[in-house]
Coordinates of C-alpha atoms in Angstrom, one line a residue:
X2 CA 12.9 4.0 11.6
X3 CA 11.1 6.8 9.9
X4 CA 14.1 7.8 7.5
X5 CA 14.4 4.1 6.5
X6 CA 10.5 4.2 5.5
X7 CA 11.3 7.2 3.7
X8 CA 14.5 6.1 1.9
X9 CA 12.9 2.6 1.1
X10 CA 9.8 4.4 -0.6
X11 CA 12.2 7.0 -2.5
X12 CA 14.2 3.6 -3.9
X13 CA 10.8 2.0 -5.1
X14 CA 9.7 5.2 -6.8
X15 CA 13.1 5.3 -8.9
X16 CA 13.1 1.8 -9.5
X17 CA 9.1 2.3 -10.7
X18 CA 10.0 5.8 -13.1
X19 CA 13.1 3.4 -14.3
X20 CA 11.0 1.1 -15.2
X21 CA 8.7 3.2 -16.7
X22 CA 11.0 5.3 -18.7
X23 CA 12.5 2.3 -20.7
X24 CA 8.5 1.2 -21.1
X25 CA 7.6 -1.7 -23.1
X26 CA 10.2 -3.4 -25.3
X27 CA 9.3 -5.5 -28.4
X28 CA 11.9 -8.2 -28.8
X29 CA 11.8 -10.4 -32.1
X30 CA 12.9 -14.0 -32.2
X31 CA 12.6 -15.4 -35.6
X32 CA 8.7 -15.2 -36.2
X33 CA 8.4 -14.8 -32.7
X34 CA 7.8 -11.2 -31.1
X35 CA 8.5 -11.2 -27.1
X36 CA 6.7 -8.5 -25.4
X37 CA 8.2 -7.5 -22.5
X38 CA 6.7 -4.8 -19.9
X39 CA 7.8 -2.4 -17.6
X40 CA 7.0 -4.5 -14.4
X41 CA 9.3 -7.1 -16.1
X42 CA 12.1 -4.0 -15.9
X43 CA 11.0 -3.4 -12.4
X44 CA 11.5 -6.8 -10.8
X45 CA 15.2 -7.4 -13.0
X46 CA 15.7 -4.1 -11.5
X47 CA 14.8 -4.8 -8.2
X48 CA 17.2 -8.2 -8.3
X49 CA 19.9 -6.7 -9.4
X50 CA 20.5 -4.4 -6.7
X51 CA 19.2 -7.2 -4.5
X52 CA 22.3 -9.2 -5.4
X53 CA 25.2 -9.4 -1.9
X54 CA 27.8 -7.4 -4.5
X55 CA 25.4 -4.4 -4.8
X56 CA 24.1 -4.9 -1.3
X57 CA 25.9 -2.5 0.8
X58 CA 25.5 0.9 2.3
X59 CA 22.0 2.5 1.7
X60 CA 21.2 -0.5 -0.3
X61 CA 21.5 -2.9 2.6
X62 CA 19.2 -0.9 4.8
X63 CA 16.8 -0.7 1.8
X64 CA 17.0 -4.3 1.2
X65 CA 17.3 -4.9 5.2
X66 CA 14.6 -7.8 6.8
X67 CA 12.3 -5.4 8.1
X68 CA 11.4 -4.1 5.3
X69 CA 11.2 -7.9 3.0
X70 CA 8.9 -8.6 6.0
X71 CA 6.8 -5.5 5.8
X72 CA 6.5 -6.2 1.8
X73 CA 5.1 -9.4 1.9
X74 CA 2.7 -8.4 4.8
X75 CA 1.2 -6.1 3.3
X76 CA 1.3 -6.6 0.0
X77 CA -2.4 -7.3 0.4
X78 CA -3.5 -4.0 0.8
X79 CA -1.7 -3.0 -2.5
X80 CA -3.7 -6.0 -4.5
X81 CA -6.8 -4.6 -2.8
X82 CA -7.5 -2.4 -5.7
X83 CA -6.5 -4.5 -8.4
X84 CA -9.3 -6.6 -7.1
X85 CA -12.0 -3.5 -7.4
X86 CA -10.2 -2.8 -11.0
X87 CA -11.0 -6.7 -11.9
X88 CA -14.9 -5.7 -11.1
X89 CA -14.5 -3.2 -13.4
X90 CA -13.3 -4.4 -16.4
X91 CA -15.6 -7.8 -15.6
X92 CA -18.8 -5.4 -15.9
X93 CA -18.8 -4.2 -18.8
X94 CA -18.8 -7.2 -21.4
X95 CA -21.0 -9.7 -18.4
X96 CA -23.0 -10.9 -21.2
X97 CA -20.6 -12.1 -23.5
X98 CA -18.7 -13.5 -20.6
X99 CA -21.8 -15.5 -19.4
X100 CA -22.5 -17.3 -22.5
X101 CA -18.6 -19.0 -22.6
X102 CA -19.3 -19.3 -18.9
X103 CA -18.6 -23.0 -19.2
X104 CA -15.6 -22.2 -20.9
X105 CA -13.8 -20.6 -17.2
X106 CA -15.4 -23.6 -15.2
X107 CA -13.5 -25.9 -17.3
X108 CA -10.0 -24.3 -17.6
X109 CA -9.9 -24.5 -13.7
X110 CA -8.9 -28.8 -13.9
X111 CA -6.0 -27.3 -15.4
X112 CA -4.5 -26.5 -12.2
X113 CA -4.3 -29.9 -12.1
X114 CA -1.5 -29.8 -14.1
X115 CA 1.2 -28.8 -11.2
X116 CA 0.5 -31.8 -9.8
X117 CA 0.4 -34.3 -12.4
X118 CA 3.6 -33.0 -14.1
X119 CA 5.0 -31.2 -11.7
X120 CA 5.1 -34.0 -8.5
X121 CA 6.5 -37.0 -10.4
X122 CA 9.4 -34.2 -11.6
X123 CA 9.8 -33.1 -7.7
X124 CA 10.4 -36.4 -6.4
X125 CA 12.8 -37.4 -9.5
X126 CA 15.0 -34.7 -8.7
X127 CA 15.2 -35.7 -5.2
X128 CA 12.2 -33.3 -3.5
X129 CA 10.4 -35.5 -0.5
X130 CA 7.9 -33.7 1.5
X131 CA 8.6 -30.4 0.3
X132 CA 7.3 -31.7 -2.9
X133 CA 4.3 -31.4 -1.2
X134 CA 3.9 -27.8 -0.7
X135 CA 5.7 -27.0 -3.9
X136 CA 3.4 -29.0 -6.7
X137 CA -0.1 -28.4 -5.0
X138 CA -0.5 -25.6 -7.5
X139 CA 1.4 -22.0 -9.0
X140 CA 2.1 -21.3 -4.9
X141 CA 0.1 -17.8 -4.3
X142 CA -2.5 -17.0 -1.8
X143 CA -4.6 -19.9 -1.5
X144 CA -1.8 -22.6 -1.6
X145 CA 0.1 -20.9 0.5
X146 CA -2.8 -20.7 3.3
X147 CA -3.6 -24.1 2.8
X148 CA -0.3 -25.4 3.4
X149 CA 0.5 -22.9 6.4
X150 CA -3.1 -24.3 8.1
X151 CA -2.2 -28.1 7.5
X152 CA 1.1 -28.4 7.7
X153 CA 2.5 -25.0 9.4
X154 CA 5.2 -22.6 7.3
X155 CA 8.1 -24.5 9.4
X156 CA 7.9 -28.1 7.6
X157 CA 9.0 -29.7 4.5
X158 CA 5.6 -29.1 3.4
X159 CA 5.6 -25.2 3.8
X160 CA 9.3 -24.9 2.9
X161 CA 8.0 -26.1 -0.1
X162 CA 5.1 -24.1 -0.7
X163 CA 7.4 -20.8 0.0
X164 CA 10.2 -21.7 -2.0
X165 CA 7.5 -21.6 -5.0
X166 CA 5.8 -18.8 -3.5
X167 CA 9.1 -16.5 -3.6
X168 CA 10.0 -17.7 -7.2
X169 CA 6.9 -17.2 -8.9
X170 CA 7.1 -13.6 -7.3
X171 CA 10.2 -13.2 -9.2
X172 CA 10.0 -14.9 -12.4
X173 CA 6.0 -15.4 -12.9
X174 CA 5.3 -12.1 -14.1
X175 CA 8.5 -12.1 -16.4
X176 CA 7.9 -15.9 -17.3
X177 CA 4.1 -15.4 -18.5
X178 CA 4.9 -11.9 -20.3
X179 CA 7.4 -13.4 -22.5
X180 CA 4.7 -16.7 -22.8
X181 CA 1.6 -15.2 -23.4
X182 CA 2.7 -13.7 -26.9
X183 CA 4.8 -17.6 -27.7
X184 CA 1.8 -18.6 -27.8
X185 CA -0.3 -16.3 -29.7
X186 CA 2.6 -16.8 -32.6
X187 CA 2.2 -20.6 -32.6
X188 CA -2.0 -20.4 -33.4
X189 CA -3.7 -19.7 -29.7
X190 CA -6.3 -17.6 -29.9
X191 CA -6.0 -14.2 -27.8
X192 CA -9.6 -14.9 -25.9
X193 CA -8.6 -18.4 -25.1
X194 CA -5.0 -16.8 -24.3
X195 CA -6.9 -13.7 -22.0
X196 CA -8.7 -16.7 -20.1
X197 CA -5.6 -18.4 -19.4
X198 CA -4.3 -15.5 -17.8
X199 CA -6.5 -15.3 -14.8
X200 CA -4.3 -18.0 -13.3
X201 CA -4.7 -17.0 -9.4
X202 CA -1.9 -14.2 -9.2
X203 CA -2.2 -10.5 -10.0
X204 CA 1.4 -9.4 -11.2
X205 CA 1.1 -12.7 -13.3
X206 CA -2.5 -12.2 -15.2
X207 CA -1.3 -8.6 -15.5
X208 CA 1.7 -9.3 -17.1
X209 CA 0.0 -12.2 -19.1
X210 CA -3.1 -10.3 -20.8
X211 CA -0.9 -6.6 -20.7
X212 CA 1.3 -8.8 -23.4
X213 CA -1.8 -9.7 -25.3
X214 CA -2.9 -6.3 -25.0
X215 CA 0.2 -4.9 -26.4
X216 CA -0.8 -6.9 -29.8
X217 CA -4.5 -6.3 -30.2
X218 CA -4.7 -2.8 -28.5
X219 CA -8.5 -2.6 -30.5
X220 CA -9.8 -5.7 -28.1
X221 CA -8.1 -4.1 -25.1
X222 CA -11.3 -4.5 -23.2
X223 CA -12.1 -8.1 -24.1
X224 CA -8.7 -9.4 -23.0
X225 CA -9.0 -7.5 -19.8
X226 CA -12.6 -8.6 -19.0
X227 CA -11.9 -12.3 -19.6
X228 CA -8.2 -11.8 -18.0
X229 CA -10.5 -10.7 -14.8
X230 CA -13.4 -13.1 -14.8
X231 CA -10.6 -16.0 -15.3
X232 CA -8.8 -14.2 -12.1
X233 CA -12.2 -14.4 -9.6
X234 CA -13.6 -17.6 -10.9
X235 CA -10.2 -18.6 -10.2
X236 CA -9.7 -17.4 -6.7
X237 CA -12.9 -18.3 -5.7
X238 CA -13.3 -22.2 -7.8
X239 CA -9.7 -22.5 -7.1
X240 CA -10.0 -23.0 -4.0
X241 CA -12.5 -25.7 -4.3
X242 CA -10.1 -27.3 -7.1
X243 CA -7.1 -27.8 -4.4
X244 CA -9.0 -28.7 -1.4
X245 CA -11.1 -31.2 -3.3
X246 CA -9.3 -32.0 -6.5
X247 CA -5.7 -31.4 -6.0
X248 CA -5.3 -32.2 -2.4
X249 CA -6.6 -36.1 -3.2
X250 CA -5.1 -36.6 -6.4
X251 CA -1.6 -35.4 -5.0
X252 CA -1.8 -37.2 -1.4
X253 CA -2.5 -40.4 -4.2
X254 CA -0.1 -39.6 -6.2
X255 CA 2.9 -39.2 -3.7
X256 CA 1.9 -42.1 -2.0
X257 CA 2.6 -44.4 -5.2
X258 CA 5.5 -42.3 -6.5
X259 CA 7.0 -42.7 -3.1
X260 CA 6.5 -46.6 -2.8
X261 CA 8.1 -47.2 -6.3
X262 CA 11.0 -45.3 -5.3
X263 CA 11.7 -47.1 -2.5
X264 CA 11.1 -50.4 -4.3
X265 CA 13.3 -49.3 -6.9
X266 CA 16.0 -48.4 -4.3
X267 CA 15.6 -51.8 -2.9
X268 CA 15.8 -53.7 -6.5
X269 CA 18.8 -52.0 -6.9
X270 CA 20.6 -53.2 -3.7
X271 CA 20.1 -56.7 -4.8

């Protein structure tokens, strides 16, 4: 058990100086410039070699259900100080934060947005209960919590919920790296940009303002404080926003969705 700890950490130290040795990429797509950064490289990396024609041998053991399970519980402990890190980049520019404080209470009714576009996709495609756990919001911590307490991880509900979880772990970060910079070509501006990046998840705000960062290197520091405020208001407000926002909206929601698709259904047999 010990020499699989040690070969597992070895692999994730290669796989993190890969990364870092091919560092961050500018890609440009018409007017368009995609940013793309080294945890991007890291996670294509990662499912690559995760793929069954690669997975054999060493890489089996390193890729064996022990150690997925000992990954994601105790990922935690690793976000631990990225939390700390958030306090410190917050501290410095408080004031300036305070006065658009408004600003960060508002942008949280935009997690609204997984439900009100994403359920009525869920159920098109054929999604029932697990539409649930999937739409109640991106799928991190707090959804994922929710869900488990409610529902337990074994339902529809928390199949659903997971399915997102595991997804947004391996195409969030890459996803809002290549979208924070689309955006800053077609006219956003990079503080309202750096606020939308605190959207609940730490690989994804990373990857997010890092992107932003990568094209205004002098306001660094204000695209990593407002990154960072966005990311506690919305851990803490978020939470509030699902259980008392998104929970009833959704439960509404599916109820009527669900009642015109069975009268559809039933028009049809006629």
């Amino acid at each position: 058990m010990k020499k699989n700890a040690i070969v597992f950490l070895v692999f994730v130290l290669l796989v993190i100086t890969a990364a870092e040795m091919i560092g961050m990429q500018f890609i440009p797509v018409g007017s368009i410039t995609l940013t793309l950064l080294p945890l991007v490289f890291a996670i294509l990396i990662t499912m690559v070699f995760g793929l069954p024609l690669f997975r054999k041998g060493i890489l089996k053991t390193i890729y064996s259900k022990a150690n997925v399970h000992f990954s994601s519980k105790y990922l935690i402990f690793i976000m631990l100080p990225l939390m700390a890190r958030y306090g410190a980049d917050v501290a410095p520019k408080i004031e300036e934060i305070l006065s658009v404080g408004w600003v960060f209470l508002v942008q949280e009714i935009g997690s609204l947005g997984t439900v009100l576009l994403g359920l009525p996709v869920a159920l098109l495609i054929g999604l029932k209960r697990e539409a649930i756990g999937a739409t109640l919001g991106l799928g991190r911590e707090g959804e994922l919590a929710y869900i488990s307490e409610k529902y337990t991880l074994e339902s529809k509900e928390g199949q659903g919920v997971l399915s997102l979880y595991i997804i947004g772990t391996l195409f969030g970060a890459l996803f809002f790296s290549i979208l924070a910079p689309v955006l800053l070509d077609l006219g956003f501006r990079v503080e309202a940009l750096a606020m939308a990046s605190g959207m609940g998840s730490g690989s994804m705000m990373t990857a997010a303002s890092a992107s932003l960062v990568a094209r205004f290197p002098e306001m660094e520091q204000t695209i990593l404080s407002y990154a960072a405020a966005s990311q506690l208001l919305t851990s803490f407000l978020g939470t509030f926003t699902m259980v008392f926002l998104a929970v009833p909206l959704q439960r509404f929601m599916y109820n009527k969705l669900s009642k015109t698709k069975k009268a559809e259904v039933k028009e049809d047999a006629r």
